[in-house]
Tab-separated table of C-alpha atoms in Angstrom:
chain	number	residue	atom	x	y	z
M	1	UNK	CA	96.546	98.303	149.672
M	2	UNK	CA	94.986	101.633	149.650
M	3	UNK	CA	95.546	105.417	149.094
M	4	UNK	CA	98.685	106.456	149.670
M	5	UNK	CA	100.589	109.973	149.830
M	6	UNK	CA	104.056	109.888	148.342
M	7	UNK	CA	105.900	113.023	149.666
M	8	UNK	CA	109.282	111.042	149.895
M	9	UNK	CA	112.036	109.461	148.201
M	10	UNK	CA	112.576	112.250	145.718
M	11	UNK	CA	108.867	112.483	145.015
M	12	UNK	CA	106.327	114.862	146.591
M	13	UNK	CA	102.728	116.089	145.859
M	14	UNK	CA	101.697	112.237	144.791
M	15	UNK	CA	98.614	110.853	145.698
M	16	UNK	CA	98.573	106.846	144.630
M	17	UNK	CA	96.043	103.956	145.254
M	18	UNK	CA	98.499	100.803	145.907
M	19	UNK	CA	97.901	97.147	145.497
M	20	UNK	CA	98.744	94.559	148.225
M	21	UNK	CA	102.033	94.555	147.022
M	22	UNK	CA	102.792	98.052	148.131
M	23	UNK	CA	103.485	99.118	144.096
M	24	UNK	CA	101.400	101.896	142.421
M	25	UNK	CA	98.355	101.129	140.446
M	26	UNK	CA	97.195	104.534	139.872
M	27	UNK	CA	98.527	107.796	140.653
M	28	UNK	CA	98.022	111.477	140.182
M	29	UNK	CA	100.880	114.342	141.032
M	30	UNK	CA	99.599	117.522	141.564
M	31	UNK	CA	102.424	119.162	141.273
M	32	UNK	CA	103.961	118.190	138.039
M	33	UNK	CA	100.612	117.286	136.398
M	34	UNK	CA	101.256	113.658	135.624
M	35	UNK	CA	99.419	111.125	136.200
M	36	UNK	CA	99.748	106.815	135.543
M	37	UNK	CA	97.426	104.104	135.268
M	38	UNK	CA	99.073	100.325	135.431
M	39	UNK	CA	96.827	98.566	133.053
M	40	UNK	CA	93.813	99.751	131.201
M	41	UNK	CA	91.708	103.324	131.802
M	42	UNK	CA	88.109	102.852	130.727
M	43	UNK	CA	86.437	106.188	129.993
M	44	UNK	CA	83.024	106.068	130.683
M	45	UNK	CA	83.817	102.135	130.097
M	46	UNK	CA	83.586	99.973	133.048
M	47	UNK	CA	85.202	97.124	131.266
M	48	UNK	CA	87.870	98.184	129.154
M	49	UNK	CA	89.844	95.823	127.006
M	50	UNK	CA	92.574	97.997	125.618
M	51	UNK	CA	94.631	100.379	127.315
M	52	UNK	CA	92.316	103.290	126.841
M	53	UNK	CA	88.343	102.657	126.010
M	54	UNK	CA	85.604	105.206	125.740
M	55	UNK	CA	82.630	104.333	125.656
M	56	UNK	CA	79.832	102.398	122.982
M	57	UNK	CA	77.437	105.756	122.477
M	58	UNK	CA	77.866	107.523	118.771
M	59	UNK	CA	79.195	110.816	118.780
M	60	UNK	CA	82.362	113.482	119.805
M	61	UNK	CA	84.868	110.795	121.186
M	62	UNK	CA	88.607	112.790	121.568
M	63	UNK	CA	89.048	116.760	121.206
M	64	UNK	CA	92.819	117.145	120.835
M	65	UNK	CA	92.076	121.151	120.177
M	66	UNK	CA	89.910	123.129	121.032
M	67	UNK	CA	89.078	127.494	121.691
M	68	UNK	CA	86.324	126.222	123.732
M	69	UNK	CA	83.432	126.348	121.337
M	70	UNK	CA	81.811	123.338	119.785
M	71	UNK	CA	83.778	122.862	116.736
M	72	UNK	CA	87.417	121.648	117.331
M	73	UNK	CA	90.221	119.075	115.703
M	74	UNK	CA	89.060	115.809	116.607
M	75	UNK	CA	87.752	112.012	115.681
M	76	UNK	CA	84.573	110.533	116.541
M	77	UNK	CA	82.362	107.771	115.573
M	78	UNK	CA	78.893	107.727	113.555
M	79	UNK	CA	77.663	103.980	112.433
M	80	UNK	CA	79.837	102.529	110.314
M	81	UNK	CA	82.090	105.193	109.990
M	82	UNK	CA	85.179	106.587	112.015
M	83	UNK	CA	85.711	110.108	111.399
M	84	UNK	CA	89.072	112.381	111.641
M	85	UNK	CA	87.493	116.198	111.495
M	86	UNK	CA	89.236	119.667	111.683
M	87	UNK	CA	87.317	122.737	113.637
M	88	UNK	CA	86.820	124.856	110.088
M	89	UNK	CA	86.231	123.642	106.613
M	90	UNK	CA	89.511	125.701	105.994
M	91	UNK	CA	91.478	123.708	107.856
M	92	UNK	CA	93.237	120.958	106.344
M	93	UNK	CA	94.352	117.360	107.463
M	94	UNK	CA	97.777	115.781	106.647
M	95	UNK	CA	99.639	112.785	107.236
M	96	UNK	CA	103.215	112.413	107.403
M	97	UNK	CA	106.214	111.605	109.649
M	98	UNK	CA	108.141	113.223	112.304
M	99	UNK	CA	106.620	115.524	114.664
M	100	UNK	CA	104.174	118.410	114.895
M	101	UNK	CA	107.484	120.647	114.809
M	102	UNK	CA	109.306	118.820	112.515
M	103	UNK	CA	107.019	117.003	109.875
M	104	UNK	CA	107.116	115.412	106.762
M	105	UNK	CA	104.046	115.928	104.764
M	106	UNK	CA	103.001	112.958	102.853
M	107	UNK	CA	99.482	113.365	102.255
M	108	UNK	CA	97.034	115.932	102.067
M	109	UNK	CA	93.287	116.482	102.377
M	110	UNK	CA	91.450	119.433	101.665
M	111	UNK	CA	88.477	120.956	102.977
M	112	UNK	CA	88.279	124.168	100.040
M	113	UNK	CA	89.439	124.372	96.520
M	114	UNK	CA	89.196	122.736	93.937
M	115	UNK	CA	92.045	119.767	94.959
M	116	UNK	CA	90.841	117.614	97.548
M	117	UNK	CA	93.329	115.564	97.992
M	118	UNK	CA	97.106	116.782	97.518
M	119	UNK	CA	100.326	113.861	97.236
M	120	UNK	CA	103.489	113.863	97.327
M	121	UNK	CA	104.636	110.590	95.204
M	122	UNK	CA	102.134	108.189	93.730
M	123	UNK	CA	99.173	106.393	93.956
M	124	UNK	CA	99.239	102.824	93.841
M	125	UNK	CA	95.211	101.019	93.178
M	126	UNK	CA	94.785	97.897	93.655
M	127	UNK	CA	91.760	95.025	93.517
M	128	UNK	CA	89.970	95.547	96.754
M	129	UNK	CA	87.178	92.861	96.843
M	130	UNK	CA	87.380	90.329	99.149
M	131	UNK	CA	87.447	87.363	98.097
M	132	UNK	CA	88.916	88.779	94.753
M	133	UNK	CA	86.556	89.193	92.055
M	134	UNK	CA	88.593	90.221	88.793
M	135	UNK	CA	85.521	92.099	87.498
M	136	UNK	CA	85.854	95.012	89.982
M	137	UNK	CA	89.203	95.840	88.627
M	138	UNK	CA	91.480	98.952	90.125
M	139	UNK	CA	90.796	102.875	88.678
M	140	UNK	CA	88.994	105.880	89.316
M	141	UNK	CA	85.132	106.164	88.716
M	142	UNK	CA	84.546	110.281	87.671
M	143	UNK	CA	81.548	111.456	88.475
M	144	UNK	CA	79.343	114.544	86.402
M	145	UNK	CA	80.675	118.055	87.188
M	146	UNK	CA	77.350	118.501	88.755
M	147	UNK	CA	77.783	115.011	90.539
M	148	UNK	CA	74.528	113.842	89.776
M	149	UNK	CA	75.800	110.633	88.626
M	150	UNK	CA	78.778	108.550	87.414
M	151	UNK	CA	80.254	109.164	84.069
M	152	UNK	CA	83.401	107.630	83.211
M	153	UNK	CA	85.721	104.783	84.842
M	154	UNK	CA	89.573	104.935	84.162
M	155	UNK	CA	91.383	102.118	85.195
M	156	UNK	CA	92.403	98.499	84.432
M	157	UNK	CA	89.723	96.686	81.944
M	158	UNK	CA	91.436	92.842	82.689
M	159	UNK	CA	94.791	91.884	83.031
M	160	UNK	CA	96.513	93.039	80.377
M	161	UNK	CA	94.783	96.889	79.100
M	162	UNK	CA	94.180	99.943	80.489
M	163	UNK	CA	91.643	102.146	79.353
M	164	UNK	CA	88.421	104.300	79.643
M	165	UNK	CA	84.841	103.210	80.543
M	166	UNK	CA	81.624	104.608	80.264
M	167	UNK	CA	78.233	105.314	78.412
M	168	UNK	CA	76.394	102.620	76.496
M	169	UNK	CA	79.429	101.644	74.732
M	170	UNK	CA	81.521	100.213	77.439
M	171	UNK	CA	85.118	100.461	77.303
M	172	UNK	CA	86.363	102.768	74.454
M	173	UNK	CA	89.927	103.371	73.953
M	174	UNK	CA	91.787	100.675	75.469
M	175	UNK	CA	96.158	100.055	75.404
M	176	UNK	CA	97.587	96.827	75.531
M	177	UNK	CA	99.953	97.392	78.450
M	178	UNK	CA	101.978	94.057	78.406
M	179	UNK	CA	102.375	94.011	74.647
C-alpha cells in the first residue's frame, strides 16, 4: 500500500494512495479534475461518521456560489438552527424537482415584498406536539401589522369547528365543519 501513479490502462495523470490490496482508496486526476474517496471524507473532522463531515464549530459550513466576496448562496449552522441563505436579500430560494436547467418550482420563499412565501398547491397543517396535545390544535397565529405582538389565531378550535381566535373573548365565529 502506498502512493501510486496511474498513467496506464486507459488512465493517465492519476495520483492514488492504495490499500494492501492494491485497490484505490483515494485518488486525485489532475487532468480531468476528479477526484474519489472510498469511504468517508472528514473536513476539518478527523473522525467522520457519514460520508462527508465538517466540522463541530458554528458558522459558514458549504458555499455552493460565490463572486468571491463574503456574501454567497449557502447553508450554515448557528445553535439550534440550520440555515439555507442566498448572497442578496433579493434573491429568492425555491424548492422543486428536476434540475437547475429543468425545474419544477414547488415552493417559494421570499426575501422582498410583501409575499414571503409563494405555493403552488396547498397547505396541509397538522398537530405538531409531540406527544399530541389536542389543545395546540393546527392554524395560523397573525401577528400586529407592526408585529409587536400576536393578534388573531385561525385554525381548528377541537375536532369538529374551525374558526377565529383572539382578544379577551376567545374564539369568536366558529363553523361546525362535520355537521
Amino acid at each position: 500500500d502506498g502512493l501510486y501513479y496511474n498513467n496506464s490502462g486507459g488512465i493517465s495523470g492519476q495520483l492514488e494512495y492504495r490499500n494492501a490490496l492494491g485497490n484505490p482508496v483515494f485518488f486525485t486526476n489532475f487532468i480531468n479534475g476528479n477526484g474519489y474517496f472510498i469511504n468517508r471524507l472528514g473536513i476539518g473532522n478527523l473522525t467522520p461518521q457519514f460520508p462527508l463531515s465538517l466540522d463541530g464549530a458554528l458558522g459558514d459550513k458549504i458555499s455552493l456560489w460565490t463572486d468571491g466576496t463574503p456574501t454567497h448562496y449557502g447553508m450554515g449552522i448557528q445553535s439550534g438552527l440550520f440555515q439555507i441563505f442566498t448572497k442578496t436579500s433579493s434573491d429568492d430560494i425555491a424548492f422543486g424537482y428536476g434540475s437547475s436547467t429543468a425545474f419544477t418550482e414547488r415552493m417559494r420563499i421570499k426575501n422582498t415584498g410583501e409575499y414571503g412565501m409563494e405555493l403552488n398547491g396547498r397547505i396541509r397543517l397538522r398537530n405538531g406536539t409531540v406527544p399530541l396535545d389536542p389543545n395546540y390544535s393546527p392554524g395560523i397565529w397573525l401577528n400586529k401589522s407592526d408585529n409587536s405582538g400576536l393578534l388573531g389565531f385561525m385554525g381548528t378550535q377541537n375536532n369538529q369547528n374551525i374558526g377565529f381566535f383572539g382578544g379577551p373573548a376567545g374564539w369568536g365565529f366558529t363553523y361546525d365543519a362535520i355537521n
